[in-house]
Coordinates of C-alpha atoms in Angstrom, one line a residue:
X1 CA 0.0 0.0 0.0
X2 CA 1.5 3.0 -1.3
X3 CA 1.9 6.0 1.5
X4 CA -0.5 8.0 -0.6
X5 CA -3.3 6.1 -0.9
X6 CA -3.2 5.2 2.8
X7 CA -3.4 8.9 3.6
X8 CA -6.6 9.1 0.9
X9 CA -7.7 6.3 3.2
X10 CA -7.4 8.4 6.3
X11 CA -8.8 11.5 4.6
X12 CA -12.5 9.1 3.8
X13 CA -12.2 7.4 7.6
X14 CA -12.6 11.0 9.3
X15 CA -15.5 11.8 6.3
X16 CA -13.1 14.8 4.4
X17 CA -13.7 14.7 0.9
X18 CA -11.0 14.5 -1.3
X19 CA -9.7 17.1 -3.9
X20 CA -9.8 16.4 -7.3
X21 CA -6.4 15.6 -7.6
X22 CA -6.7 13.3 -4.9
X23 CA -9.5 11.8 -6.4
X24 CA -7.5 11.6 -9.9
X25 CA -4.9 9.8 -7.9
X26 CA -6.9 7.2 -6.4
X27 CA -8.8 6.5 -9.2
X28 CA -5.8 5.7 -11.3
X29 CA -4.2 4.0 -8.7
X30 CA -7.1 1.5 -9.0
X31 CA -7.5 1.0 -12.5
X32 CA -3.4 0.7 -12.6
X33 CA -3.4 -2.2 -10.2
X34 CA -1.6 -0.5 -7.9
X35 CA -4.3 -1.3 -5.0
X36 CA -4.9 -4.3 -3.7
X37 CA -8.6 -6.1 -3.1
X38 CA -8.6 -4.9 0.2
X39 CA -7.7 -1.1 -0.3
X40 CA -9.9 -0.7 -3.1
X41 CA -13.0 -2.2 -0.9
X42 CA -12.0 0.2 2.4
X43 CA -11.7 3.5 -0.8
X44 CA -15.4 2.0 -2.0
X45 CA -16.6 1.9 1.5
X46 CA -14.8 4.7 2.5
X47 CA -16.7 7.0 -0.5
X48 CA -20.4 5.3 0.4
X49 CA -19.7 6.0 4.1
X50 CA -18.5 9.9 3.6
X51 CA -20.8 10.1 0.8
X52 CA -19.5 11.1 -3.0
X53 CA -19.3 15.0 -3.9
X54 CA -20.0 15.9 -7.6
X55 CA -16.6 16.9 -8.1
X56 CA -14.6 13.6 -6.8
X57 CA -17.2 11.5 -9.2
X58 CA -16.1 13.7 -12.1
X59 CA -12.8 13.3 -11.7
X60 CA -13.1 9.8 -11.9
X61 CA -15.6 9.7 -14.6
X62 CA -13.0 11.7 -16.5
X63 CA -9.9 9.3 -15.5
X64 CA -12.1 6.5 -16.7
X65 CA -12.8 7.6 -20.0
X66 CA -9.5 8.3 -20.6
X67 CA -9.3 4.4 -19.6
X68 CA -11.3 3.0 -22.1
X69 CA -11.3 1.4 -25.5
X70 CA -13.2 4.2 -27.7
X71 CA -16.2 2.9 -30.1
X72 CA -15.7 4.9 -33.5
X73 CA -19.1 5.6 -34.8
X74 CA -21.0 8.7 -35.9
X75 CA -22.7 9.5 -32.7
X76 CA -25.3 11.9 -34.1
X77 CA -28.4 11.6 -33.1
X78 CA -28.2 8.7 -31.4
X79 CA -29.0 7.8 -27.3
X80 CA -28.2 5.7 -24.8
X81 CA -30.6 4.2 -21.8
X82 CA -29.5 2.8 -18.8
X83 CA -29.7 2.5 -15.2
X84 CA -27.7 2.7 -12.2
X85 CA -29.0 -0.6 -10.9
X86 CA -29.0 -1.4 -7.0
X87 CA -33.0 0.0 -7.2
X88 CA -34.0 -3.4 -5.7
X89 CA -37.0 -3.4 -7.1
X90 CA -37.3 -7.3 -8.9
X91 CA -38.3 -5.7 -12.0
X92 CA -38.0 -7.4 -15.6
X93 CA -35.1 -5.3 -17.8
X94 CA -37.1 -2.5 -18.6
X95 CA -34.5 -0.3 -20.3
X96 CA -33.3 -2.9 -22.6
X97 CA -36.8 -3.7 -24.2
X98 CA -36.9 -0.1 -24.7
X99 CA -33.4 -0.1 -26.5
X100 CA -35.7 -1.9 -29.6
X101 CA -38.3 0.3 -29.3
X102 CA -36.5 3.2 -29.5
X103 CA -34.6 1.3 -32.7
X104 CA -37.6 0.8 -34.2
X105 CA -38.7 4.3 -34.1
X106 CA -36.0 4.7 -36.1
X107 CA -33.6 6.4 -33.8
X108 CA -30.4 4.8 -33.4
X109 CA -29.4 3.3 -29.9
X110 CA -25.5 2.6 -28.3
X111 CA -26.3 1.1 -25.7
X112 CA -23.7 0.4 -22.5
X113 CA -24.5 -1.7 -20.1
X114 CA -22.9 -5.2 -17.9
X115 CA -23.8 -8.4 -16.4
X116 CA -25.9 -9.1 -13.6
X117 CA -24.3 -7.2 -10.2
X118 CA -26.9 -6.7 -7.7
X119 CA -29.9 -8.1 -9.7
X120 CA -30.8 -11.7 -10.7
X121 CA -31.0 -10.4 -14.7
X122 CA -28.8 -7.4 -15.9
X123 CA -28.7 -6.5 -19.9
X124 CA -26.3 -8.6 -20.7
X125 CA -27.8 -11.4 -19.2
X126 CA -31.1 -11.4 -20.9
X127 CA -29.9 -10.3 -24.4
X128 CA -27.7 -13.9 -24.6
X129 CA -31.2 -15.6 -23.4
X130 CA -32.9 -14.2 -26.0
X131 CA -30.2 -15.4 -28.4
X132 CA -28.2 -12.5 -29.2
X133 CA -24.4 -12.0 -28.6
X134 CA -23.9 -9.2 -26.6
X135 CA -20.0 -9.5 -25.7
X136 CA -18.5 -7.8 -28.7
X137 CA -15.2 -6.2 -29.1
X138 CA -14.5 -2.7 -30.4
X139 CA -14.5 -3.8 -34.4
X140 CA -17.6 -6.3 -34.0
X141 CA -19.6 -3.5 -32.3
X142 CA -18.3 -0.6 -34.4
X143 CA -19.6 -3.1 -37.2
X144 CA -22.6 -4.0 -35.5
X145 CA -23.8 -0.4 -35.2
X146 CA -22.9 0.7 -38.6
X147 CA -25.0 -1.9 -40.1
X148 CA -27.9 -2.1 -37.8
X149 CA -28.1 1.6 -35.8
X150 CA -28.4 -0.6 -32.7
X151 CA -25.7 -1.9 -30.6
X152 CA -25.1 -3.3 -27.2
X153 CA -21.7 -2.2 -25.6
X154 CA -20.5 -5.0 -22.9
X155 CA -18.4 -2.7 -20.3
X156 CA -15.6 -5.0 -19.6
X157 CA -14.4 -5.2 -23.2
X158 CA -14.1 -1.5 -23.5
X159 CA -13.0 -0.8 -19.5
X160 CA -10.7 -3.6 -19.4
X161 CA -8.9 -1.9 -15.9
X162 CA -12.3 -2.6 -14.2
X163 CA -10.7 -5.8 -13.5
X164 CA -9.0 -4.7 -10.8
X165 CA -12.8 -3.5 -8.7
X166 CA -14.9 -6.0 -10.1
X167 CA -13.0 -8.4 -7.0
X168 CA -14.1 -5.5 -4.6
X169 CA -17.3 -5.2 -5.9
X170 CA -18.6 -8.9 -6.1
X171 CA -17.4 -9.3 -2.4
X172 CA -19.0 -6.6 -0.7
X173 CA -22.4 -7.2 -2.5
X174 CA -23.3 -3.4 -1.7
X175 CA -24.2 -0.6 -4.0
X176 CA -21.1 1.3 -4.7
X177 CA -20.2 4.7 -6.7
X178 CA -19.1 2.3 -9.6
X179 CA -23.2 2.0 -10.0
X180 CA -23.7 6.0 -10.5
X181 CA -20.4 5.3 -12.9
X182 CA -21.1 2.9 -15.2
X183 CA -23.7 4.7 -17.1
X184 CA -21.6 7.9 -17.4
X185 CA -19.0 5.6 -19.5
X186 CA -20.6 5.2 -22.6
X187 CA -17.5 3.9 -24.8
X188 CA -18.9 5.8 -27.8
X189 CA -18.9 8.8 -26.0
X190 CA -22.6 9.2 -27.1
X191 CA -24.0 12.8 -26.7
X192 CA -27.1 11.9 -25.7
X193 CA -28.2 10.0 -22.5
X194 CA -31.7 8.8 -20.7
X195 CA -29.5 7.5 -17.5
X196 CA -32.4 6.2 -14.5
X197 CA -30.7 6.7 -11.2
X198 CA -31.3 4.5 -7.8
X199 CA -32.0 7.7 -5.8
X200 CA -33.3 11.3 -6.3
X201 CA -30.1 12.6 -4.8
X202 CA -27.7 10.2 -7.0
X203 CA -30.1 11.7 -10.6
X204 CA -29.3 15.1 -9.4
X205 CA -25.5 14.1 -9.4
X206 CA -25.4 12.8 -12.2
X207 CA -27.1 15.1 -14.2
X208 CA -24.2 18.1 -13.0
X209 CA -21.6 15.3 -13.7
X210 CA -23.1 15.1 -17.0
X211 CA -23.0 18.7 -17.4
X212 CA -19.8 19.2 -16.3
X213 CA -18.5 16.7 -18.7
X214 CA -20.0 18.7 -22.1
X215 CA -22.8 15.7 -22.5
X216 CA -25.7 17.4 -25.5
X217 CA -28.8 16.1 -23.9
X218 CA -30.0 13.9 -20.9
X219 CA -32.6 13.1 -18.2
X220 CA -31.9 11.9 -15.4
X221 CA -34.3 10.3 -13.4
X222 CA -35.5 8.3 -10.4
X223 CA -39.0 7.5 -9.5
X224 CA -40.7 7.8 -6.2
X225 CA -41.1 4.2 -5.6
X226 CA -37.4 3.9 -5.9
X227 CA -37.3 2.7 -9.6
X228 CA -34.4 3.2 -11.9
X229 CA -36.5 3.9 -14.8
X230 CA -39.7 6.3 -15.5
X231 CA -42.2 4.2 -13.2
X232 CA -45.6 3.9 -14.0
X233 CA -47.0 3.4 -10.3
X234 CA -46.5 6.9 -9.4
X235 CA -44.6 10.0 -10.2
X236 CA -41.1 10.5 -11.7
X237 CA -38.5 13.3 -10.3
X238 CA -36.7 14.4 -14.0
X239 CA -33.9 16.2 -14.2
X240 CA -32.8 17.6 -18.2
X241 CA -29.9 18.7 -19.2
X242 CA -30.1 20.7 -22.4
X243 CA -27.2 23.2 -23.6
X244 CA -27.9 23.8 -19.5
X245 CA -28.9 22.2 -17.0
X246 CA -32.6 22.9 -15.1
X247 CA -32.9 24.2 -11.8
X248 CA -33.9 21.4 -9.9
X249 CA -35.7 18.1 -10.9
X250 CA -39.7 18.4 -12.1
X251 CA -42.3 15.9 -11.5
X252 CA -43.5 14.0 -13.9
X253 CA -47.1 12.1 -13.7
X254 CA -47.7 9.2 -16.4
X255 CA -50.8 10.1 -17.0
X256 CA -49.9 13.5 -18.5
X257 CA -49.5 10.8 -21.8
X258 CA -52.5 8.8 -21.2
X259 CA -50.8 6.4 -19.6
X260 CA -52.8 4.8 -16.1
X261 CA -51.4 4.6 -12.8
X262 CA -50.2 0.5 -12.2
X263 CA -49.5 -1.9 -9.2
X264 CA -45.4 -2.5 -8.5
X265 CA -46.1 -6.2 -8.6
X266 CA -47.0 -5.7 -12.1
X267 CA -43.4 -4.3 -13.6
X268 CA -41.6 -7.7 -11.7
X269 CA -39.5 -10.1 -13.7
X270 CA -37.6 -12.5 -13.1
X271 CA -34.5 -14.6 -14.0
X272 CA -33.0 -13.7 -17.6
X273 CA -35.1 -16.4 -19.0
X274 CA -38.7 -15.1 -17.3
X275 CA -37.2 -11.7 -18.6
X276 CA -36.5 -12.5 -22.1
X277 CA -40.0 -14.3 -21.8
X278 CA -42.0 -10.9 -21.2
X279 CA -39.6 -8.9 -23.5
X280 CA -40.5 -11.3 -26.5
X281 CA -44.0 -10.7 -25.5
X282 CA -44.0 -6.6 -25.5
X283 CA -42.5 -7.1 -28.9
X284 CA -45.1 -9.5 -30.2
X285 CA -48.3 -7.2 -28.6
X286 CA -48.7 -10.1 -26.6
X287 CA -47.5 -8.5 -23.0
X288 CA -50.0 -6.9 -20.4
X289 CA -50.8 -3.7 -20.6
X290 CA -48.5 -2.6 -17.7
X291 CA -45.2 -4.4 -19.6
X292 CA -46.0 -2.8 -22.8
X293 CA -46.6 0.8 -21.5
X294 CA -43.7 1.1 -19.0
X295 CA -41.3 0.1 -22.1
X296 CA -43.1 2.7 -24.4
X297 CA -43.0 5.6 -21.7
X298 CA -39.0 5.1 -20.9
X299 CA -38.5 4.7 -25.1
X300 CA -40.6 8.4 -25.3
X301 CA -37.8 9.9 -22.8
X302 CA -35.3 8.0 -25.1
X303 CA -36.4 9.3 -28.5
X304 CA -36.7 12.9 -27.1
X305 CA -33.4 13.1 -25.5
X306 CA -32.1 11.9 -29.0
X307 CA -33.8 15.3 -30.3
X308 CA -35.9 13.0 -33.0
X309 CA -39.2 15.0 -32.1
X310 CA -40.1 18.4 -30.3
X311 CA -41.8 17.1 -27.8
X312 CA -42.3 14.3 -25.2
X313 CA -46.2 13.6 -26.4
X314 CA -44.7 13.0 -29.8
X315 CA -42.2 11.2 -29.0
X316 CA -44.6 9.1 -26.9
X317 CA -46.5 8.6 -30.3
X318 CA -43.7 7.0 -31.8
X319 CA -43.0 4.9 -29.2
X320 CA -46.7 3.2 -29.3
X321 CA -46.1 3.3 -32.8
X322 CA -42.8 1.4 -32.9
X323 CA -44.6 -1.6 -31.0
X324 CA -47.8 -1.6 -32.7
X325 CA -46.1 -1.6 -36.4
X326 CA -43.8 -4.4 -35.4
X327 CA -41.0 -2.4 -36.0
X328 CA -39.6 -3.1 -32.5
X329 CA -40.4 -7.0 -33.3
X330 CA -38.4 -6.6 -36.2
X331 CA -35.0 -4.6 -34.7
X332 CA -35.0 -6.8 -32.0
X333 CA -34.9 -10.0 -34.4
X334 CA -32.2 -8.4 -36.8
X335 CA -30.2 -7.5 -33.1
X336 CA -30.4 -10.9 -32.6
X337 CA -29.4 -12.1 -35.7
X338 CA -26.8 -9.7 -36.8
X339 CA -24.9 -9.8 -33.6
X340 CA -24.4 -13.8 -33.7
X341 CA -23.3 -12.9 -37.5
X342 CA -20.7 -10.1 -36.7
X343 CA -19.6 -12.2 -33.6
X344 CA -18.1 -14.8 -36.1
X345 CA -16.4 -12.3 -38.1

């Protein structure tokens, strides 16, 4: 243990917050393998414990992009969705059955996203159930977008240092500030985000990181039953980021689009098969009403942070539209069948 860290270590133990050189120097002090297991779980549970600032997650945030294996592709107009995880909630992979919504409505979608951590299905997980490959390297995806507008970026083959937390991570089975992370590393560097958060506090966070970083457009969000996503049992707390960022989050109520008020226990899932099971369905027009409209809802945030409509009732209308037409059906079987194709190549 290097004199240096130690004294980071001491700084977190007595709750100081670090500088953002400090925080530079821990963070690349991780992702060099210069920490052991055991330092980086005390600096992980050192941060939850003291509690992040904006300004020591952006200085990682930047450290780990400059980490990273880039994805070459034209970026324009084109949005990422994804959530923090460590919600808890049970439900089925909501953000990913978007992704092909979104797709089908024509806007194109680089998606980032990892294994299961904290939940019994993550995105990876249910996109090989349903028979796509989703670990692809930097040419395969590069390929796989340029053909297809879709593609799903698996975060270890583009943050290769990770290696040296996931350890860490997997022991302490805790929500860490690698969770608020992870979606702020798109490897494309995509200028448009819809990132769902685990907490109001950790959406507002984000959304400054986000503007500190130069990111186009993106929402933030987290629900007030706890969901990652835009929830359909309640109200929403929404924070956008556009040129600027707002003052503060504002409330959003489903039913300003139509949409009707549901029961939690009808957004669960499942394993990655039971999930893949109900994402085929939404797809076919063969889901409940409460699958199909909670996927349509987060697409509308998707296709109007991507600036593919003025507004969110529009964008809404595509959304619908998208399923109804079969056009999701139809991206989500050329994902699948593309990505086996290009994973050969």
């Amino acid at each position: 243990m290097s004199k240096e860290f130690t004294a980071l270590l001491e700084k977190l133990s007595i709750q100081e917050n670090l500088l953002p050189e400090e925080a530079t120097f821990a963070m690349k002090s991780i992702l060099n393998g210069n920490a052991s297991d055991a330092e980086v779980a005390a600096f992980l549970m050192g941060m939850r414990t003291k509690g992040e600032t904006v300004v020591e997650l952006t200085a990682f945030v930047e450290v780990m992009r400059e980490a990273s294996i880039v994805v070459e592709v034209d970026t324009k107009g084109a949005v990422d969705l994804c959530g923090t995880g460590g919600d808890k909630s049970g439900t089925f992979n909501i953000s990913t059955a978007a992704m092909f919504v979104v797709a089908g409505a024509g806007v194109p979608v680089l998606k980032h996203g990892n294994r299961s951590v904290s939940s019994k299905s993550g995105s990876y997980d249910v996109l090989e159930e349903l028979g796509a490959v989703p670990n692809l390297n930097k040419v395969q995806s590069e390929k796989m977008f340029n053909e297809t507008g879709m593609v799903f970026m698996f975060a270890p083959n583009f943050h290769p240092a990770m290696k040296y937390v996931m350890p860490a991570r997997r022991a302490m089975k805790l929500r860490t500030f690698f969770n608020m992370l992870g979606p702020l590393l798109n490897p494309a560097d995509v200028e448009n985000q819809v990132i769902g958060a685990f907490s109001h506090e950790a959406a507002g966070m984000m959304a400054q990181i986000l503007a500190n970083l130069d990111t186009k457009r993106a929402y933030t969000l987290n629900a007030h039953d706890g969901l990652d996503e835009v929830t359909l049992t309640g109200q929403s707390e929404i924070f956008e980021l556009q040129s600027h960022l707002s003052n503060g989050s504002v409330t959003f109520d489903p039913k300003s689009l139509g949409y009707e008020w549901v029961e939690p226990e009808e957004l669960l899932g499942g394993d990655a098969e039971k999930n893949a099971g109900i994402i085929k369905n939404i797809m076919k027009g063969e889901s409940t009403d409460a699958q199909r409209n909670i996927v349509t809802l987060n697409a509308a945030f998707a296709i109007h942070a991507a600036g593919a409509t003025d507004t969110l009732e529009e964008a809404n209308r595509k959304a619908v539209k998208s399923v109804e037409t079969g056009e999701a059906l139809r991206k989500l079987n050329q994902f699948i069948k593309e990505s086996q194709k290009v994973s050969k190549a």
